[in-house]
CSV table of C-alpha atoms in Angstrom, one decimal:
chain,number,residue,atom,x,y,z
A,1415,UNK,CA,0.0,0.0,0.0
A,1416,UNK,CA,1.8,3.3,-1.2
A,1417,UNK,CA,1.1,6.8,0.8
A,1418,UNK,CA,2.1,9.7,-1.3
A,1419,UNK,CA,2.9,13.0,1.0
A,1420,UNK,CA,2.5,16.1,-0.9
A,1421,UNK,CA,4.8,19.3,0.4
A,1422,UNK,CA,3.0,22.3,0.6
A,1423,UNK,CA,5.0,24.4,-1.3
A,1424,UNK,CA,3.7,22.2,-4.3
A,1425,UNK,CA,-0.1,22.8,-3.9
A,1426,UNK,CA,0.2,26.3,-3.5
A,1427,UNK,CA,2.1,27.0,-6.8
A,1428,UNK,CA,0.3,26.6,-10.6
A,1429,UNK,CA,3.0,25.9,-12.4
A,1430,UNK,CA,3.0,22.1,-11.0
A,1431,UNK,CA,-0.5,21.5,-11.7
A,1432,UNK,CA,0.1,20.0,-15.1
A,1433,UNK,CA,3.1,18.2,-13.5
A,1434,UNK,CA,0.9,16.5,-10.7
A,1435,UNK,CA,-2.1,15.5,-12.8
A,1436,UNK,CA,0.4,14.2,-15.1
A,1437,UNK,CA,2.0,11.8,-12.0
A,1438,UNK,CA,-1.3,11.0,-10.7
A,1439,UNK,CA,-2.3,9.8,-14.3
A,1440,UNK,CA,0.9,7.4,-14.7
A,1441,UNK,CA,1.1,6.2,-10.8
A,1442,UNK,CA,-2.8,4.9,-12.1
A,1443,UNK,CA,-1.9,3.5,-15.3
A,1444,UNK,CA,1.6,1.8,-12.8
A,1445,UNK,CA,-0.8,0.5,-11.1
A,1446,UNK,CA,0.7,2.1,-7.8
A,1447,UNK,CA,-1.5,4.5,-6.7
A,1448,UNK,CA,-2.0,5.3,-3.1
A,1449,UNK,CA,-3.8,7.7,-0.7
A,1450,UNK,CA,-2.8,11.7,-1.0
A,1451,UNK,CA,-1.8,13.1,2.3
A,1452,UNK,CA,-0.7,16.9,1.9
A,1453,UNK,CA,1.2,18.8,3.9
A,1454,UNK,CA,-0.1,22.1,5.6
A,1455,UNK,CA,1.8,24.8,7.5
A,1456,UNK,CA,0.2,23.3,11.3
A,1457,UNK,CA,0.4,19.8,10.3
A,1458,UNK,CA,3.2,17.5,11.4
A,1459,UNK,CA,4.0,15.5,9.3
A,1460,UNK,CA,6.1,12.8,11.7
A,1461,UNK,CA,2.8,12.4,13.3
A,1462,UNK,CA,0.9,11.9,9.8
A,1463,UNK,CA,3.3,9.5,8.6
A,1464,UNK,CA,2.8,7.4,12.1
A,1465,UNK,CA,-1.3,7.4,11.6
A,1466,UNK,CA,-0.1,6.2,8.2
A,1467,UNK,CA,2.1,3.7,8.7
A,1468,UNK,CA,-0.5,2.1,11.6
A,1469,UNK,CA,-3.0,1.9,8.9
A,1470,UNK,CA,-1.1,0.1,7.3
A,1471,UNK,CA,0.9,1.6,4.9
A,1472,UNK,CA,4.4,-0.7,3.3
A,1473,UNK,CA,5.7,3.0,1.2
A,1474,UNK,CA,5.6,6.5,1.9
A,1475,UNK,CA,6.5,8.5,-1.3
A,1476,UNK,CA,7.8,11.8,-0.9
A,1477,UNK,CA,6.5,14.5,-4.0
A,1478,UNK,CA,8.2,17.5,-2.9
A,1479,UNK,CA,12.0,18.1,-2.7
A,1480,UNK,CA,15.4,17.5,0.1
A,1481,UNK,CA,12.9,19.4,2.2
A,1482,UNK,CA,10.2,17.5,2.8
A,1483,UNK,CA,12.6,14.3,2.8
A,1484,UNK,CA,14.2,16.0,5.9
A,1485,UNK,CA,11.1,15.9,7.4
A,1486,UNK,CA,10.1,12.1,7.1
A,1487,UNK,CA,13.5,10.5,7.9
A,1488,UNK,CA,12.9,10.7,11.8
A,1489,UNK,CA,10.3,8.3,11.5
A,1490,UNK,CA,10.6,6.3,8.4
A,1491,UNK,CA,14.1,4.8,9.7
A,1492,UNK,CA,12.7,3.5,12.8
A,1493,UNK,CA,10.3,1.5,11.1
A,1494,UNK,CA,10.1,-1.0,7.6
A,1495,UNK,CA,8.5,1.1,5.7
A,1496,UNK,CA,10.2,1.8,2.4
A,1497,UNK,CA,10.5,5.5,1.1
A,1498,UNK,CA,9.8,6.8,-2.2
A,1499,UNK,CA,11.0,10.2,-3.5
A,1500,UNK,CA,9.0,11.8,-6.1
A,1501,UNK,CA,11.1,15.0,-6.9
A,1502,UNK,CA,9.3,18.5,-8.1
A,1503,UNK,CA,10.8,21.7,-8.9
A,1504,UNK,CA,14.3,23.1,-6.8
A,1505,UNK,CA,16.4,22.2,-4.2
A,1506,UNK,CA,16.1,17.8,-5.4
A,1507,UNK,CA,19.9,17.0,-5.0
A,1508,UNK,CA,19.0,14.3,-2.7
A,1509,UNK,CA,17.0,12.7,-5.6
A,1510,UNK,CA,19.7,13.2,-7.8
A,1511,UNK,CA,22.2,11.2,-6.2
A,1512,UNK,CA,19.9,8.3,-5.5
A,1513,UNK,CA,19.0,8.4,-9.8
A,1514,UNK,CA,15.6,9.7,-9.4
A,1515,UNK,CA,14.4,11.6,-12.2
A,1516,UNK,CA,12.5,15.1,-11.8
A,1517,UNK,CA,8.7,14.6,-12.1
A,1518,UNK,CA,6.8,12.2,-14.0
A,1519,UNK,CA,9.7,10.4,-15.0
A,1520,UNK,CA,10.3,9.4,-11.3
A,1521,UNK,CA,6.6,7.3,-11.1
A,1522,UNK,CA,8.8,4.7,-13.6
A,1523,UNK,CA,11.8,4.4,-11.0
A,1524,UNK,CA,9.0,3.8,-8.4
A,1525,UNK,CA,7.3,1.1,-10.1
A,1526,UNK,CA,10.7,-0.6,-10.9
A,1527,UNK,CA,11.1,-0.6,-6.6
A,1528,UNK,CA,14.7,-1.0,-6.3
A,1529,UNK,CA,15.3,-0.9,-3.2
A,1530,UNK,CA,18.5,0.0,-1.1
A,1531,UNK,CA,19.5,-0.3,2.8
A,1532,UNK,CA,21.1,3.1,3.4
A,1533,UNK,CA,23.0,3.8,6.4
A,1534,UNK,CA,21.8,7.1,8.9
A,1535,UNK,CA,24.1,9.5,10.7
A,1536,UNK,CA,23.1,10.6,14.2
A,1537,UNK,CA,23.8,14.0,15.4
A,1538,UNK,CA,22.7,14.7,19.4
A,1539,UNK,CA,19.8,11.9,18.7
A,1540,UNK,CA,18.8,13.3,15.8
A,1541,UNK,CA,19.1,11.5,11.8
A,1542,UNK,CA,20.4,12.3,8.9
A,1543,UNK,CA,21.1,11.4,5.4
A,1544,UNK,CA,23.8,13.4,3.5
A,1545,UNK,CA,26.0,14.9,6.2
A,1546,UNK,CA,27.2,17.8,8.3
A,1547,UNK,CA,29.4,20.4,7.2
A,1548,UNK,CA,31.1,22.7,9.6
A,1549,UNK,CA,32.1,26.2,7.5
A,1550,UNK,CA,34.8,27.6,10.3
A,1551,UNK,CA,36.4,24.5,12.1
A,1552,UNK,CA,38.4,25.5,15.1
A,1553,UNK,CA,36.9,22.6,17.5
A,1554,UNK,CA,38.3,19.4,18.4
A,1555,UNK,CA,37.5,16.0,17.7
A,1556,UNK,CA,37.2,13.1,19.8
A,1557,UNK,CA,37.0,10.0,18.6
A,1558,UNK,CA,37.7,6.1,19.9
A,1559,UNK,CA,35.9,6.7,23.3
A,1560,UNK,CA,37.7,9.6,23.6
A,1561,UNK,CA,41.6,7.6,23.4
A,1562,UNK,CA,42.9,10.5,20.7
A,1563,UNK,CA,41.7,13.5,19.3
A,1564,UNK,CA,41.7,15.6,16.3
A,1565,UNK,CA,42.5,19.5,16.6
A,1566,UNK,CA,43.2,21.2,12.9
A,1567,UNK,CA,46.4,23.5,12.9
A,1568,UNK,CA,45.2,26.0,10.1
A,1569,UNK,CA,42.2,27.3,8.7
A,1570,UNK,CA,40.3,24.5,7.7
A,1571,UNK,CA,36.2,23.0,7.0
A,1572,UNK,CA,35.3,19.7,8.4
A,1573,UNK,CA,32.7,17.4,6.8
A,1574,UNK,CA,31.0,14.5,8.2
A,1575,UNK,CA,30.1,12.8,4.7
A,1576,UNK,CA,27.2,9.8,4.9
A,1577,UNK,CA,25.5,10.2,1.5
A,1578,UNK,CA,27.9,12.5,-1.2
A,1579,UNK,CA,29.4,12.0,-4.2
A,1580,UNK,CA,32.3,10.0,-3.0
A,1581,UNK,CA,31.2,8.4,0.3
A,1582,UNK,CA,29.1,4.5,0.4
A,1583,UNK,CA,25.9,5.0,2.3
A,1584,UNK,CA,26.0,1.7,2.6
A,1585,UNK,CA,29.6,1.0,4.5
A,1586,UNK,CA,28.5,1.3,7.5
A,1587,UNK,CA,30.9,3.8,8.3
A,1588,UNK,CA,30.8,8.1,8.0
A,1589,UNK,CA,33.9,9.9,7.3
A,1590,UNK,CA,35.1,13.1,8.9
A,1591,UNK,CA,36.9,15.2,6.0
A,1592,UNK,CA,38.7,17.9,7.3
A,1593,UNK,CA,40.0,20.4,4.3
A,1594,UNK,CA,43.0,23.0,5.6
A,1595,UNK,CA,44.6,25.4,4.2
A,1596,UNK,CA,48.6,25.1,5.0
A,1597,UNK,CA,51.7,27.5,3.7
A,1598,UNK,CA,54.2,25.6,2.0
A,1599,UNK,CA,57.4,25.7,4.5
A,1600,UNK,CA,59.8,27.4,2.3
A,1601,UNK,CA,60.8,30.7,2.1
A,1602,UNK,CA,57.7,32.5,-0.6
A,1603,UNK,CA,55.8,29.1,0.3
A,1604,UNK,CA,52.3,28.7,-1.7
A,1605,UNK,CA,48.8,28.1,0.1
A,1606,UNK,CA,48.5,24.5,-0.2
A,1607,UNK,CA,44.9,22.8,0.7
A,1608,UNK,CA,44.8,19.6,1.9
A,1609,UNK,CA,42.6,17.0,2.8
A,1610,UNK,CA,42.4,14.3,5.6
A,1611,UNK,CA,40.3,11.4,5.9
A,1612,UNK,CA,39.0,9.9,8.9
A,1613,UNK,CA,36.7,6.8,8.9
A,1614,UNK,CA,34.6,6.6,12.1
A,1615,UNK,CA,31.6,5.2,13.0
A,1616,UNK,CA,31.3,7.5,16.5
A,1617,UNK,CA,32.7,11.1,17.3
A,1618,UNK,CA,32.2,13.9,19.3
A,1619,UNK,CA,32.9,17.3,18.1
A,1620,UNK,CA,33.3,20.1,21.2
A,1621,UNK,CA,34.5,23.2,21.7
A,1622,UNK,CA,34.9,26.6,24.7
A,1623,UNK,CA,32.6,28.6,23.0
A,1624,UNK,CA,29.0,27.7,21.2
A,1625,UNK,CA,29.9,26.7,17.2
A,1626,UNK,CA,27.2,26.5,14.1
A,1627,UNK,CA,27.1,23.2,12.1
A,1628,UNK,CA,24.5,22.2,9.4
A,1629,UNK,CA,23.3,18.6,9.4
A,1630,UNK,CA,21.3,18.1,6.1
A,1631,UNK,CA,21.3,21.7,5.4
A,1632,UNK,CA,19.8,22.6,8.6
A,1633,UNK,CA,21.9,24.8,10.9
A,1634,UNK,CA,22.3,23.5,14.4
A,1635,UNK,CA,24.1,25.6,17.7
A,1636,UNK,CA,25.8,24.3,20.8
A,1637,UNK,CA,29.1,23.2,22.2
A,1638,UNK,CA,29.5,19.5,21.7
A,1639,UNK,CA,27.3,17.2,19.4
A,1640,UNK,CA,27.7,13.2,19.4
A,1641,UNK,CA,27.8,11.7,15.7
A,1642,UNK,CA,27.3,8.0,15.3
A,1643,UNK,CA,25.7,5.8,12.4
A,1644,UNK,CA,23.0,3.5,12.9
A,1645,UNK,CA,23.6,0.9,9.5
A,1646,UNK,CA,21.1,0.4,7.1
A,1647,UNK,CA,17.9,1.3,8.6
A,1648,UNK,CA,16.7,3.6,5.7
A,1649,UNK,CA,15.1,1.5,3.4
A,1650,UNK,CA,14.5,3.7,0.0
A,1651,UNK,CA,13.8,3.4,-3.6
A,1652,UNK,CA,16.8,3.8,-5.9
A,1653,UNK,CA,17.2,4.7,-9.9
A,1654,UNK,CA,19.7,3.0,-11.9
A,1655,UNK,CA,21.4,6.4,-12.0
A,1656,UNK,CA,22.4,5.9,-8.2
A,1657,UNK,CA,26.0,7.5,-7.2
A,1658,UNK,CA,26.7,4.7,-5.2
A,1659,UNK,CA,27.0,0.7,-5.8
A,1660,UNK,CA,25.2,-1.1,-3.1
B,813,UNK,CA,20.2,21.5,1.9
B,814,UNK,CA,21.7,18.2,0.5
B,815,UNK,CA,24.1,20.5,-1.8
B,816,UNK,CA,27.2,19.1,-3.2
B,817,UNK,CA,30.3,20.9,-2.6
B,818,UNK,CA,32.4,21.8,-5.9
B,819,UNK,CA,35.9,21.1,-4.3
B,820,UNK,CA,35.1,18.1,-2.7
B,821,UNK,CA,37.3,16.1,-5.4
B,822,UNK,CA,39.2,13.6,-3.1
B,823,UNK,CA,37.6,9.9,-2.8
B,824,UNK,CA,37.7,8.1,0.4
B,825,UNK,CA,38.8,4.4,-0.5
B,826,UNK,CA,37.1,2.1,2.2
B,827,UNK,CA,38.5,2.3,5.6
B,828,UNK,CA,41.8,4.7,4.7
B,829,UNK,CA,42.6,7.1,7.0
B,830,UNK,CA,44.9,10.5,5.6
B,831,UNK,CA,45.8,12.8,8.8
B,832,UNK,CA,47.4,15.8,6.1
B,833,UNK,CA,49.4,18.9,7.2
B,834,UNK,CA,46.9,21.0,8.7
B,835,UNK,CA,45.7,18.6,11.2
B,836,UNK,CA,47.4,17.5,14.7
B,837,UNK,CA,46.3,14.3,16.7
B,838,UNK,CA,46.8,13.7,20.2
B,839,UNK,CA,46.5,9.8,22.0
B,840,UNK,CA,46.6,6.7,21.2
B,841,UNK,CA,45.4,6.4,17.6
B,842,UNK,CA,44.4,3.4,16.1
B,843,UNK,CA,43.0,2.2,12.6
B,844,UNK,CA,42.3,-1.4,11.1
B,845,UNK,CA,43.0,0.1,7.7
B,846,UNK,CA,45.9,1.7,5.9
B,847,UNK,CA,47.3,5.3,7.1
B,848,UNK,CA,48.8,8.1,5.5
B,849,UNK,CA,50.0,10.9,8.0
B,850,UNK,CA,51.8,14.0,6.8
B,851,UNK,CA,50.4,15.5,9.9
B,852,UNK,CA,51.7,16.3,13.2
B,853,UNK,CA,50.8,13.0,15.7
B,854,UNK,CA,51.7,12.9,19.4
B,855,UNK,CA,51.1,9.9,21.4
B,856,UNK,CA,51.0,6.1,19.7
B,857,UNK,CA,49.8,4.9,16.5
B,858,UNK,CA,49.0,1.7,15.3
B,859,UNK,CA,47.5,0.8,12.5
B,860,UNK,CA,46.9,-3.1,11.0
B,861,UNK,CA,47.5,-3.0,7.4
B,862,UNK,CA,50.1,-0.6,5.5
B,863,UNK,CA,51.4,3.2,6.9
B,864,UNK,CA,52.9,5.5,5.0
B,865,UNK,CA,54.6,8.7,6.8
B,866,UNK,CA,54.9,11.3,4.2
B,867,UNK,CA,58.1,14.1,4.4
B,868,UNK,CA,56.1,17.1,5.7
B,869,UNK,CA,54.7,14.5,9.3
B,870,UNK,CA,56.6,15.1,12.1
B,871,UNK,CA,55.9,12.2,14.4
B,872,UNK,CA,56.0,12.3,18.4
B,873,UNK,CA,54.9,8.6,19.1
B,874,UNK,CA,55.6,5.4,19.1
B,875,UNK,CA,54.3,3.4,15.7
B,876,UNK,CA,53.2,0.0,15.2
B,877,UNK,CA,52.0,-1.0,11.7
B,878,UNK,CA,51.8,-3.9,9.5
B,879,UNK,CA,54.4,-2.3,6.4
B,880,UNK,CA,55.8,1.2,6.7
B,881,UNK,CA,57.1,3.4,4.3
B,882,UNK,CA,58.7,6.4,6.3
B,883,UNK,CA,59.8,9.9,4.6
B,884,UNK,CA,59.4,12.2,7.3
B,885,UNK,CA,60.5,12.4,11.5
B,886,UNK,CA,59.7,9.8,13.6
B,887,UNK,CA,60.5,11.0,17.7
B,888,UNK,CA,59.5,7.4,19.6
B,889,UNK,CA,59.8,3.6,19.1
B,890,UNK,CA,59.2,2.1,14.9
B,891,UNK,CA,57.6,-1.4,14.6
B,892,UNK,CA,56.6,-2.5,11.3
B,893,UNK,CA,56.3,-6.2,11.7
B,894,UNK,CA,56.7,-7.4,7.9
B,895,UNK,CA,58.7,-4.9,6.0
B,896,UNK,CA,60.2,-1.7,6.5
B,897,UNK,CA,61.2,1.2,4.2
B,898,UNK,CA,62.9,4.2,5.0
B,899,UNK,CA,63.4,6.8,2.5
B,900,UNK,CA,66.4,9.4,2.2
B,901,UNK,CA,64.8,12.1,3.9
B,902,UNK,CA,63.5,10.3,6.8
B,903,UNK,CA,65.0,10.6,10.3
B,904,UNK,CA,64.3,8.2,13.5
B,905,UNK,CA,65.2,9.1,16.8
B,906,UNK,CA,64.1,5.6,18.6
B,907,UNK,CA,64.0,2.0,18.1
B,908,UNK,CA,63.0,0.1,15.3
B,909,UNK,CA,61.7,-3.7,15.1
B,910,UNK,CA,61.1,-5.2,11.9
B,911,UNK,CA,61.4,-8.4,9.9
B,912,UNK,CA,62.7,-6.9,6.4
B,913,UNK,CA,64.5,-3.3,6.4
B,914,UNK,CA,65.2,-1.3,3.3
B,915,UNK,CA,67.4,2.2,4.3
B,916,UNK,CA,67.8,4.7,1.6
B,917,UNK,CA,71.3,6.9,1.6
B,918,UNK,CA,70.9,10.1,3.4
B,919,UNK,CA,68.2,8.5,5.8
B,920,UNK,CA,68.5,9.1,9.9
B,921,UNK,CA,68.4,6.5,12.5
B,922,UNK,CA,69.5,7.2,16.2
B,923,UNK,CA,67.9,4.1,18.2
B,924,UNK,CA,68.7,0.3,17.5
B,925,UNK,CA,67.5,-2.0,15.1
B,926,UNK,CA,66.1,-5.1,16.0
B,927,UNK,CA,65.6,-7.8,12.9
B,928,UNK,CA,62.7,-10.4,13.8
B,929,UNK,CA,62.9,-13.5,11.5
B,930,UNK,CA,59.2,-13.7,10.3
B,931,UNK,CA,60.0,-17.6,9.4
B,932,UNK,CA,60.6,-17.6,13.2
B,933,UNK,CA,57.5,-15.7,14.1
B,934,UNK,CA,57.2,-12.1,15.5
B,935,UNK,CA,59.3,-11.0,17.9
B,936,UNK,CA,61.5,-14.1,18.3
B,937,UNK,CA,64.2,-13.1,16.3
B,938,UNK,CA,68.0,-12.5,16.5
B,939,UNK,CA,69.6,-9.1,17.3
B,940,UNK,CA,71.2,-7.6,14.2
B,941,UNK,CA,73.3,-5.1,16.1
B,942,UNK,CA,74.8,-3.6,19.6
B,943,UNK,CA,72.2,-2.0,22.1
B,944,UNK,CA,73.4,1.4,21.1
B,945,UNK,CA,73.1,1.6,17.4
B,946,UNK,CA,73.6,4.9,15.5
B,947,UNK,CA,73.2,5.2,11.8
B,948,UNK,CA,73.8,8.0,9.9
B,949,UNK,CA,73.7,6.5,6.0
B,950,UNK,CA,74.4,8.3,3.0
């Protein structure tokens, strides 16, 4: 039984109309069509996904963009229930890298139902999908319980990658990228960026004074936050087009 | 939200970890993959497959790793328990253990060397030199 979750931002615009009669017409003819639950500014929609998925529901398909994803992952990766991503308009780069299609095109990955185990990242209890990124790093990392830590020596970025273009979301590991900036130690020495890599599957990031991170594009504030991976508890449709090999 | 960043170019090969210049690590460090370090480490490392110690690392540890390639400073004890290159620009300044040692000219060893037999097993090898061994090749 499919559950399709509409984002608001799609019925209040006219230019995706056309677009959604056109998906609602081939889900029919796919032989996948489902119930329509739509978004609304004071609706949550954790709690609308939980009525659904006691009903009875086996797939909850997004129509809406990284977004609305966001906003289902909390629950749909504490239960079975498969997610589906049908991508309209801006802001779909989640969809891209799993090889869905924009619009109507994405009804034929759905009906296909390839489906992937995608790890989740954890960040002070809370999930996500792609990763954290950290603008300004000057905090430290702890990792191993705590038996070493990480402090960068220059200006640098850190990344917690989960789901990008060159990290497996299904590994079972995240990896903390941390990019710095370092003079070459000669005399006139060049800026030299460099990268290091460090597979983990638990860290803590703290620091003196309150820091900004963004965890799936959504800007977070505080002095230490625990990241840890729960393995392959995000069941979710994937296109041939994928990024990654599972 | 979910944007990819433009000069994120670098792939992460399984379980590899690269500390690079730029980054410092404190404690006991340890990885069941391969390691790179051109960083600055202080404390022990140990990693279970292959470590490489670039030119630019400056090492303030004790190592213990599987194979070891070393180009840059190592301040602490050196095991690599099958094989062990050093290159020309890399200096030690404690003991090393290993079961096959290659020494380019011009490298830097203040410590002693001990040679395990790996037919023999680890560890249960014969002493190649005096307690008090100093190096200077090249």
């Amino acid at each position: 039984m499919y559950c399709y979750l509409y984002d608001d931002y799609i019925q209040e615009n006219k230019r995706f109309e056309k677009e959604l009669l056109k998906i609602e017409n081939r889900l029919t003819d796919l032989g996948i069509a489902g119930k329509i639950s739509r978004l609304a500014l004071f609706r949550n929609a954790e709690e609308m996904i939980r009525d659904e998925i006691d009903r009875g529901v086996e797939t909850v398909v997004v129509v809406g963009n990284d977004e609305t994803v966001r906003k289902t992952i909390n629950v749909l990766s504490d239960s079975s229930v498969v997610l589906g991503i049908i991508p309209i308009g801006p802001n779909n780069e989640l969809a891209r890298m799993l090889g869905i299609p924009e619009g109507v095109l994405a009804c034929d990955v759905l009906s296909a139902r390839h489906v992937d185990e995608i790890d989740m990242g954890t960040i002070n209890g809370r999930k996500f999908v792609t990763g954290i990124r950290i603008p300004d790093f000057k905090a430290e990392l702890m990792a191993d319980d705590g038996k070493f830590r990480i402090t960068a020596t220059s200006k640098s970025s850190l990344e917690i990658r989960n789901l990008q273009e060159d990290s497996d979301p299904c590994d079972g590991m995240l990896h903390a990228v941390i990019q710095s900036q370092v003079k070459e130690k000669k005399l006139f020495g060049r800026l030299l960026n460099t990268q290091s890599i460090l597979p983990f599957t638990s860290l803590a990031i703290r620091a003196d004074k309150p820091f900004s991170l963004f965890a799936d594009g959504l800007i977070m504030e505080g002095t230490r936050f625990d990241i840890g991976i729960e393995p392959k508890t995000l069941k979710i449709i994937t296109g041939k087009e994928r990024i990654f090999q599972a | 939200m979910f944007k990819k960043d433009a000069h994120m170019a670098h792939a992460t090969s399984g379980s590899e970890t690269i500390i690079a210049q730029g980054v410092k690590v404190e404690g006991d460090f340890t990885s069941n993959g391969n390691v790179l370090i051109d960083g600055e480490v202080v404390g022990s490392v140990k990693a279970a497959q292959n470590l490489q110690i670039g030119q630019s690392a400056r090492i303030h540890a004790s190592v213990v790793a599987m194979t070891a390639l070393v180009a840059g400073e190592i301040l602490g004890d050196l095991e690599a328990t099958e094989r062990l290159e050093l290159t020309s620009t890399s200096k030690i300044r404690g003991n090393i253990t290993t079961a096959m040692l290659s020494v380019e000219p011009g490298a830097e060893i203040n410590g002693t060397i001990t040679m395990n037999n790996p037919e023999q097993g680890k560890r249960a090898g014969r002493r190649a030199t005096s307690d008090e061994y100093v190096q200077e090749a090249g």
